[in-house]
Amino acid sequence: MFDSLLFDLMLVILIGILSQWVAWKYRMPAIVVMSVAGLLVGPIFGLINPQESMGDLFGPIITFAVAIILFEGSLNLDVREIKGFSKPVGRIVTVGAFIAWIAGSLAAHYLAGLSWEVAFIIGGLFIVTGPTVILPLLRQAKLKPRPAAILKWEGIVVDPFGALLAVFAFEFIKFINSEVTLKALLLFFAASAFAVFLGWIAALVIGNAFERGSIPEYLKAPILFVVVLCTFVFSDEIMHETGLLAVTAMGMKMANMRLTTLNDVRHFKEDISVLLISGIFVMLTASLDPKILIEIFNPSIILYVAAMLFVVRPLSIWISTIGTDLNVREKLLIGWIAPRGIVALTVSGYFASILLENGYEDAELLTALTFALVFSTVVLHGFSIGFIAKKLNLTTTDESGVAIVGGSRFSAELAQSIKDTGNDVLLIDQSWAALSEARKRGLDSYVGDILSEQVEYHIDLTPYRYMLSMTKTDTYNAHVCADFAPDLGRDHLFQTAFHVGKDVETFTIMGGQTLFSPSISIYSLEERMHAGHVIRKTLLTKQYSYTQYLRERDDKSILLYILRADGSIEFFTPQVELQAVAGDAIIALTSPAKTIERVKERLEEENGEKEIPYEKLEELFTEEPPSGKREIPGAAPISTENAK
């Protein structure tokens, strides 16, 4: 009834995006969900077979998708960040990758029975540990900073180079088997150099056009998309299979041009990459022949997967990290965790079709072989990383760090108070200016959109147990909390109250818990800061209880959080009534009344008990000096108040 190419395309895209949503909702690896979905609609129930229905279009669609995916991945290779690599990371992405290529190729030939040509191509491709898979695992396991950083940057750096290594291996072997002359071999390298040059020129032209404002905002993303495809096709027409090299070079060049306008197209390239990855992955798995699928359980393939898991990966890590400061526990964990991702499967599907066209019949097993390795590593590593990390004492289980979304004077004051307790704190905002107060105080900050996938490539959110969304856009705050609910849990997500005039009844997004007690909007908090309110810490003792504090506190004060005796923190909300005991401290935003009284008493003592007008003191708290900073004698942004 629905046997048409249009229906198949619709179903592929629908299943791919639905799988991504299910993975996000239930905190599952997206690649596992998409694999199961593709197999169900394809070889198991036979609802669709994209390769048959698309015919000659199947190959070009896969090729274009791989080119765009590699370009998007290479945009993360900023040399400024690579320069900051520690010695272990540098060794792993160079020496370790080379050892993994050689050892993986040997395993593919001797254990899986692939020819030398196909084995070296697949061996190069399998050095990758995709960031799209490793980053969610790191968030889940809450690793300590060093092993987390090594695994993260290995995935980001090696991801595009695995495909390039496979390209070079393929071209080199093709020339060798054709018994070509030295001239032809040199021609290949010249064409590869031209591909790099073409990608570099394309990046330079489009980047400068963006910066000069020669392209309107609404055309930036579409034009970039078209330039990527043109660069790929022109290079590939000059010499086959060099197009991937051209788009990777283009992405790397643009990543290092310090383009301010890259942020303008970030959402587009992320959206198109997610759409392509989801669709292509389902297309490949749904197109698997049931006979090839059965081959996954072939003893030789199972033996190959076992060798990659227990021999090749640990061997490459242990050898490459000799002489580094990694300890045995870190080597054991890094040597085990190496999940292959979506890029590995999509690129292997691309090479499978190319190799079959060139007469390599054993390439028919490439997709099944890749699927077996990808599925095994994602499942085994995904479900074991937390357990193994805890056993090796490489997790950060006691962190109470706070990530604050939204830059403002109040958020900077709050962050400073949290930092003073010894807990990690990070401020995030899309505006550089909004974080000016945070920078003045030397607080950690990041300029970017927390809802962007690229944030995970640049900052490590693992140390932060809580996330407070305090921007001046209520809907954005709710979206932030909804987006991070699967990762942090709704108990650790908070947002400021809706500001006056917001029609909350029509707003249905389930965000985080409302911050502070009583609840208050960020607008009101900012007004109080400008009126002289300060964040004060009150230590509870056996003589001065929490009940007494609540009874005597200023009725205008806002309860912010409790600093427990062990250093952890808990935020006040209207929904949950917290209790505090002796040794805990209450942090609250209070009016300047008490501080004025204290300063008044101090100044009167210094002036021989001469009466000082109250109005004169109040001016210190209600007027902003020309410098924008308020100096209050005898007062500090955060102080300790004890029972008398």
XYZ file of N, CA, C and O in Angstrom, residues 303-422:
480
model
N 35.307 -13.579 17.435
C 36.700 -13.612 17.883
C 37.390 -12.283 17.575
O 38.185 -11.776 18.383
N 37.077 -11.722 16.416
C 37.660 -10.434 16.046
C 37.218 -9.330 17.015
O 38.040 -8.529 17.476
N 35.923 -9.287 17.326
C 35.410 -8.285 18.264
C 36.069 -8.444 19.633
O 36.469 -7.461 20.268
N 36.217 -9.691 20.083
C 36.866 -9.940 21.375
C 38.310 -9.459 21.369
O 38.798 -8.885 22.348
N 39.008 -9.671 20.244
C 40.398 -9.224 20.141
C 40.494 -7.706 20.186
O 41.396 -7.143 20.819
N 39.553 -7.030 19.528
C 39.554 -5.569 19.545
C 39.293 -5.043 20.952
O 39.886 -4.036 21.376
N 38.421 -5.733 21.681
C 38.076 -5.283 23.023
C 39.175 -5.557 24.042
O 39.526 -4.685 24.845
N 39.723 -6.760 24.011
C 40.592 -7.201 25.101
C 42.083 -7.231 24.752
O 42.903 -7.447 25.635
N 42.421 -7.018 23.476
C 43.835 -7.060 23.099
C 44.274 -5.755 22.438
O 45.190 -5.073 22.918
N 43.624 -5.403 21.336
C 44.068 -4.260 20.537
C 43.993 -2.957 21.329
O 44.976 -2.209 21.416
N 42.841 -2.657 21.899
C 42.684 -1.392 22.637
C 43.616 -1.310 23.859
O 44.353 -0.338 23.999
N 43.609 -2.312 24.759
C 44.527 -2.216 25.908
C 45.989 -2.133 25.483
O 46.768 -1.389 26.078
N 46.360 -2.880 24.438
C 47.755 -2.882 23.974
C 48.159 -1.497 23.491
O 49.247 -0.996 23.839
N 47.309 -0.858 22.697
C 47.650 0.475 22.167
C 47.761 1.507 23.282
O 48.616 2.391 23.237
N 46.920 1.404 24.290
C 46.959 2.363 25.401
C 48.188 2.141 26.275
O 48.903 3.094 26.620
N 48.468 0.907 26.612
C 49.587 0.639 27.513
C 50.929 0.990 26.880
O 51.812 1.553 27.525
N 51.085 0.666 25.606
C 52.361 0.969 24.938
C 52.516 2.481 24.736
O 53.584 3.052 24.984
N 51.459 3.136 24.287
C 51.566 4.561 23.965
C 51.729 5.437 25.211
O 52.234 6.559 25.114
N 51.331 4.956 26.367
C 51.411 5.774 27.585
C 52.616 5.430 28.450
O 52.708 5.895 29.591
N 53.542 4.625 27.927
C 54.780 4.340 28.673
C 55.554 5.645 28.864
O 55.761 6.404 27.917
N 55.964 5.901 30.084
C 56.714 7.115 30.367
C 55.856 8.321 30.693
O 56.384 9.406 30.928
N 54.532 8.158 30.703
C 53.647 9.259 31.085
C 53.307 9.143 32.567
O 53.684 8.179 33.235
N 52.567 10.115 33.080
C 52.240 10.108 34.504
C 50.911 9.423 34.796
O 50.382 9.536 35.911
N 50.365 8.689 33.829
C 49.145 7.936 34.083
C 49.442 6.775 35.026
O 50.426 6.059 34.852
N 48.581 6.569 36.005
C 48.769 5.438 36.906
C 48.089 4.196 36.338
O 47.394 4.257 35.309
N 48.271 3.081 37.006
C 47.760 1.799 36.505
C 46.248 1.811 36.416
O 45.663 1.301 35.451
N 45.581 2.387 37.402
C 44.119 2.422 37.396
C 43.580 3.217 36.208
O 42.605 2.815 35.565
N 44.202 4.336 35.905
C 43.771 5.146 34.763
C 44.016 4.423 33.447
O 43.193 4.476 32.528
N 45.141 3.723 33.342
C 45.425 2.961 32.122
C 44.415 1.833 31.926
O 43.990 1.554 30.799
N 44.026 1.191 33.027
C 43.048 0.107 32.931
C 41.710 0.628 32.419
O 41.091 0.021 31.531
N 41.264 1.758 32.957
C 39.971 2.297 32.535
C 40.009 2.778 31.090
O 39.128 2.432 30.287
N 41.029 3.567 30.738
C 41.129 4.099 29.377
C 41.344 2.966 28.375
O 40.844 3.011 27.248
N 42.075 1.945 28.788
C 42.309 0.801 27.908
C 41.070 -0.034 27.655
O 41.013 -0.797 26.687
N 40.066 0.106 28.499
C 38.824 -0.643 28.309
C 37.777 0.169 27.553
O 37.067 -0.351 26.698
N 37.680 1.467 27.835
C 36.617 2.298 27.266
C 37.013 2.818 25.888
O 37.910 3.644 25.749
N 36.354 2.307 24.857
C 36.593 2.778 23.483
C 35.373 2.469 22.617
O 35.453 1.694 21.658
N 34.220 3.070 22.928
C 33.020 2.783 22.135
C 33.111 3.382 20.739
O 33.443 4.544 20.575
N 32.851 2.552 19.732
C 32.793 3.067 18.359
C 31.403 3.639 18.135
O 30.427 3.148 18.696
N 31.334 4.663 17.293
C 30.081 5.386 17.163
C 29.467 5.358 15.788
O 29.778 4.511 14.939
N 28.605 6.329 15.583
C 27.813 6.411 14.364
C 28.689 6.683 13.152
O 28.449 6.157 12.067
N 29.731 7.507 13.330
C 30.606 7.830 12.204
C 31.275 6.567 11.669
O 31.407 6.381 10.458
N 31.696 5.687 12.571
C 32.360 4.446 12.142
C 31.439 3.616 11.255
O 31.861 3.093 10.215
N 30.170 3.518 11.646
C 29.250 2.691 10.865
C 28.857 3.356 9.557
O 28.784 2.691 8.515
N 28.631 4.663 9.570
C 28.248 5.330 8.330
C 29.388 5.327 7.316
O 29.174 5.101 6.122
N 30.611 5.583 7.793
C 31.751 5.605 6.883
C 32.076 4.202 6.383
O 32.454 4.014 5.218
N 31.916 3.190 7.232
C 32.179 1.822 6.785
C 31.168 1.394 5.728
O 31.503 0.668 4.786
N 29.917 1.859 5.871
C 28.925 1.569 4.838
C 29.298 2.208 3.517
O 29.110 1.617 2.441
N 29.863 3.397 3.589
C 30.339 4.087 2.390
C 31.462 3.294 1.723
O 31.452 3.051 0.503
N 32.450 2.857 2.525
C 33.575 2.108 1.965
C 33.164 0.723 1.480
O 33.759 0.190 0.538
N 32.165 0.143 2.117
C 31.704 -1.176 1.676
C 31.218 -1.127 0.233
O 31.570 -1.985 -0.590
N 30.415 -0.093 -0.078
C 29.913 0.023 -1.452
C 31.045 0.327 -2.435
O 31.075 -0.214 -3.552
N 32.006 1.163 -2.033
C 33.130 1.517 -2.911
C 34.002 0.290 -3.174
O 34.413 0.028 -4.318
N 34.284 -0.472 -2.120
C 35.152 -1.647 -2.271
C 34.477 -2.724 -3.115
O 35.138 -3.403 -3.910
N 33.185 -2.885 -2.947
C 32.468 -3.869 -3.759
C 32.509 -3.484 -5.230
O 32.652 -4.354 -6.114
N 32.399 -2.195 -5.507
C 32.481 -1.740 -6.895
C 33.861 -2.003 -7.498
O 33.994 -2.156 -8.714
N 34.882 -2.034 -6.640
C 36.243 -2.272 -7.117
C 36.654 -3.744 -7.050
O 37.834 -4.061 -7.177
N 35.694 -4.632 -6.830
C 35.966 -6.058 -6.917
C 36.384 -6.754 -5.640
O 36.783 -7.921 -5.680
N 36.300 -6.092 -4.488
C 36.663 -6.737 -3.213
C 35.396 -7.360 -2.620
O 34.636 -6.722 -1.907
N 35.189 -8.647 -2.916
C 33.954 -9.310 -2.528
C 33.807 -9.458 -1.016
O 32.694 -9.466 -0.490
N 34.938 -9.575 -0.289
C 34.841 -9.742 1.161
C 34.377 -8.465 1.851
O 34.032 -8.476 3.033
N 34.341 -7.346 1.106
C 33.847 -6.096 1.686
C 32.362 -6.176 2.005
O 31.824 -5.330 2.721
N 31.704 -7.205 1.509
C 30.290 -7.397 1.799
C 30.049 -7.561 3.299
O 28.972 -7.254 3.805
N 31.069 -8.038 4.016
C 30.940 -8.257 5.454
C 31.253 -7.012 6.287
O 31.106 -7.042 7.505
N 31.695 -5.941 5.626
C 32.145 -4.767 6.382
C 31.060 -4.179 7.279
O 31.307 -3.880 8.450
N 29.867 -4.011 6.739
C 28.802 -3.405 7.529
C 28.433 -4.277 8.720
O 28.259 -3.784 9.842
N 28.322 -5.579 8.484
C 27.999 -6.498 9.582
C 29.108 -6.517 10.625
O 28.848 -6.524 11.834
N 30.357 -6.520 10.151
C 31.504 -6.520 11.059
C 31.525 -5.241 11.893
O 31.733 -5.275 13.109
N 31.294 -4.119 11.227
C 31.284 -2.838 11.930
C 30.132 -2.776 12.924
O 30.284 -2.312 14.057
N 28.977 -3.251 12.485
C 27.818 -3.243 13.366
C 28.079 -4.085 14.616
O 27.707 -3.685 15.736
N 28.707 -5.223 14.446
C 29.011 -6.088 15.590
C 29.930 -5.385 16.581
O 29.711 -5.436 17.803
N 30.967 -4.711 16.071
C 31.906 -4.018 16.952
C 31.250 -2.809 17.612
O 31.416 -2.584 18.818
N 30.508 -2.021 16.822
C 29.866 -0.819 17.366
C 28.866 -1.198 18.453
O 28.878 -0.645 19.563
N 27.998 -2.148 18.156
C 26.964 -2.532 19.113
C 27.579 -3.131 20.375
O 27.164 -2.822 21.490
N 28.600 -3.970 20.207
C 29.248 -4.603 21.363
C 29.928 -3.576 22.261
O 29.775 -3.609 23.487
N 30.677 -2.653 21.654
C 31.407 -1.677 22.464
C 30.464 -0.707 23.161
O 30.671 -0.364 24.328
N 29.419 -0.267 22.446
C 28.490 0.684 23.053
C 27.767 0.044 24.240
O 27.648 0.652 25.311
N 27.304 -1.176 24.064
C 26.570 -1.849 25.138
C 27.499 -2.195 26.308
O 27.223 -1.859 27.466
N 28.617 -2.864 26.015
C 29.516 -3.296 27.085
C 30.149 -2.115 27.817
O 30.184 -2.079 29.045
N 30.645 -1.153 27.064
C 31.277 -0.010 27.711
C 30.260 0.902 28.380
O 30.527 1.466 29.448
N 29.089 1.033 27.751
C 28.062 1.889 28.326
C 27.556 1.393 29.671
O 27.331 2.178 30.589
N 27.391 0.078 29.801
C 26.860 -0.463 31.043
C 27.940 -0.785 32.076
O 27.620 -1.104 33.219
N 29.207 -0.716 31.686
C 30.272 -1.084 32.629
C 31.113 0.091 33.094
O 31.824 -0.023 34.093
N 31.067 1.227 32.393
C 31.975 2.325 32.724
C 31.767 2.827 34.150
O 32.733 3.088 34.876
N 30.518 2.954 34.577
C 30.265 3.435 35.929
C 30.764 2.467 36.983
O 31.407 2.870 37.963
N 30.473 1.188 36.803
C 30.885 0.166 37.771
C 32.402 0.075 37.874
O 32.972 0.077 38.971
N 33.073 0.011 36.716
C 34.533 -0.124 36.716
C 35.194 1.126 37.273
O 36.164 1.053 38.036
N 34.680 2.312 36.910
C 35.257 3.563 37.414
C 35.154 3.636 38.931
O 36.085 4.091 39.609
N 34.037 3.178 39.491
C 33.900 3.180 40.950
C 34.868 2.196 41.593
O 35.485 2.491 42.620
N 35.002 1.012 40.998
C 35.917 0.017 41.545
C 37.356 0.514 41.513
O 38.162 0.189 42.397
N 37.699 1.296 40.494
C 39.065 1.817 40.359
C 39.236 3.161 41.068
O 40.306 3.774 40.976
N 38.170 3.618 41.738
C 38.208 4.892 42.474
C 38.550 6.057 41.545
O 39.362 6.917 41.866
N 37.894 6.087 40.393
C 38.122 7.153 39.422
C 36.865 7.983 39.173
O 36.716 8.602 38.128
N 35.960 7.987 40.143
C 34.745 8.777 40.012
C 34.744 9.913 41.022
O 35.408 9.849 42.055
N 33.996 10.955 40.705
C 33.812 12.071 41.632
C 32.389 11.985 42.162
O 31.460 12.501 41.548
N 32.230 11.311 43.284
C 30.887 11.030 43.803
C 30.388 12.075 44.787
O 29.202 12.165 45.053
N 31.294 12.878 45.349
C 30.891 13.812 46.401
C 30.833 15.259 45.928
O 30.864 16.184 46.720
N 30.782 15.456 44.626
C 30.807 16.829 44.132
C 29.482 17.536 44.397
O 28.426 16.932 44.400
N 29.574 18.828 44.677
C 28.384 19.662 44.828
C 28.533 20.897 43.960
O 28.043 21.974 44.303
N 29.230 20.759 42.843
C 29.437 21.889 41.962
C 28.129 22.401 41.388
O 27.144 21.670 41.298
N 28.141 23.675 41.007
C 26.925 24.317 40.505
C 27.224 25.008 39.181
O 28.175 25.790 39.085
N 26.437 24.705 38.168
C 26.502 25.404 36.886
C 25.339 26.389 36.843
O 24.176 25.984 36.984
N 25.648 27.672 36.698
C 24.625 28.717 36.686
C 24.466 29.241 35.259
O 25.426 29.727 34.661
N 23.284 29.116 34.716
C 22.991 29.583 33.365
C 22.330 30.949 33.463
O 21.253 31.090 34.048
N 22.991 31.952 32.919
C 22.463 33.307 32.974
C 23.403 34.231 33.716
O 23.612 34.079 34.925
N 23.976 35.175 32.985
C 24.900 36.113 33.601
C 24.182 37.366 34.091
O 23.369 37.955 33.381
N 24.456 37.762 35.321
C 23.882 38.975 35.905
C 24.681 39.312 37.152
O 25.552 38.545 37.570
N 24.384 40.441 37.738
C 25.085 40.814 38.969
C 24.758 39.831 40.092
O 25.624 39.404 40.840
N 23.463 39.471 40.198
C 23.098 38.541 41.260
C 23.743 37.175 41.064
O 24.234 36.571 42.021
N 23.721 36.659 39.815
C 24.306 35.336 39.577
C 25.797 35.331 39.888
O 26.337 34.336 40.379
N 26.475 36.450 39.623
C 27.900 36.540 39.961
C 28.101 36.535 41.476
O 29.010 35.891 42.000
N 27.234 37.283 42.209
C 27.313 37.296 43.673
C 27.039 35.910 44.235
O 27.723 35.439 45.159
N 26.024 35.250 43.707
C 25.691 33.904 44.164
C 26.832 32.938 43.875
O 27.196 32.109 44.724
N 27.403 33.036 42.667
C 28.522 32.167 42.303
C 29.719 32.401 43.218
O 30.411 31.450 43.611
N 29.964 33.663 43.557
C 31.076 33.970 44.457
C 30.868 33.336 45.819
O 31.798 32.774 46.419
N 29.638 33.390 46.321
C 29.357 32.796 47.625
C 29.539 31.281 47.586
O 30.037 30.684 48.541
N 29.155 30.654 46.466
C 29.322 29.205 46.329
C 30.799 28.851 46.230
O 31.273 27.884 46.836
N 31.542 29.642 45.484
C 32.976 29.403 45.366
C 33.666 29.526 46.722
O 34.580 28.758 47.040
N 33.221 30.478 47.534
C 33.803 30.668 48.860
C 33.564 29.469 49.777
O 34.279 29.297 50.770
N 32.566 28.646 49.462
C 32.324 27.446 50.265
C 33.247 26.298 49.876
O 33.246 25.260 50.533
N 34.002 26.474 48.786
C 34.910 25.431 48.339
C 34.352 24.546 47.247
O 35.012 23.594 46.818
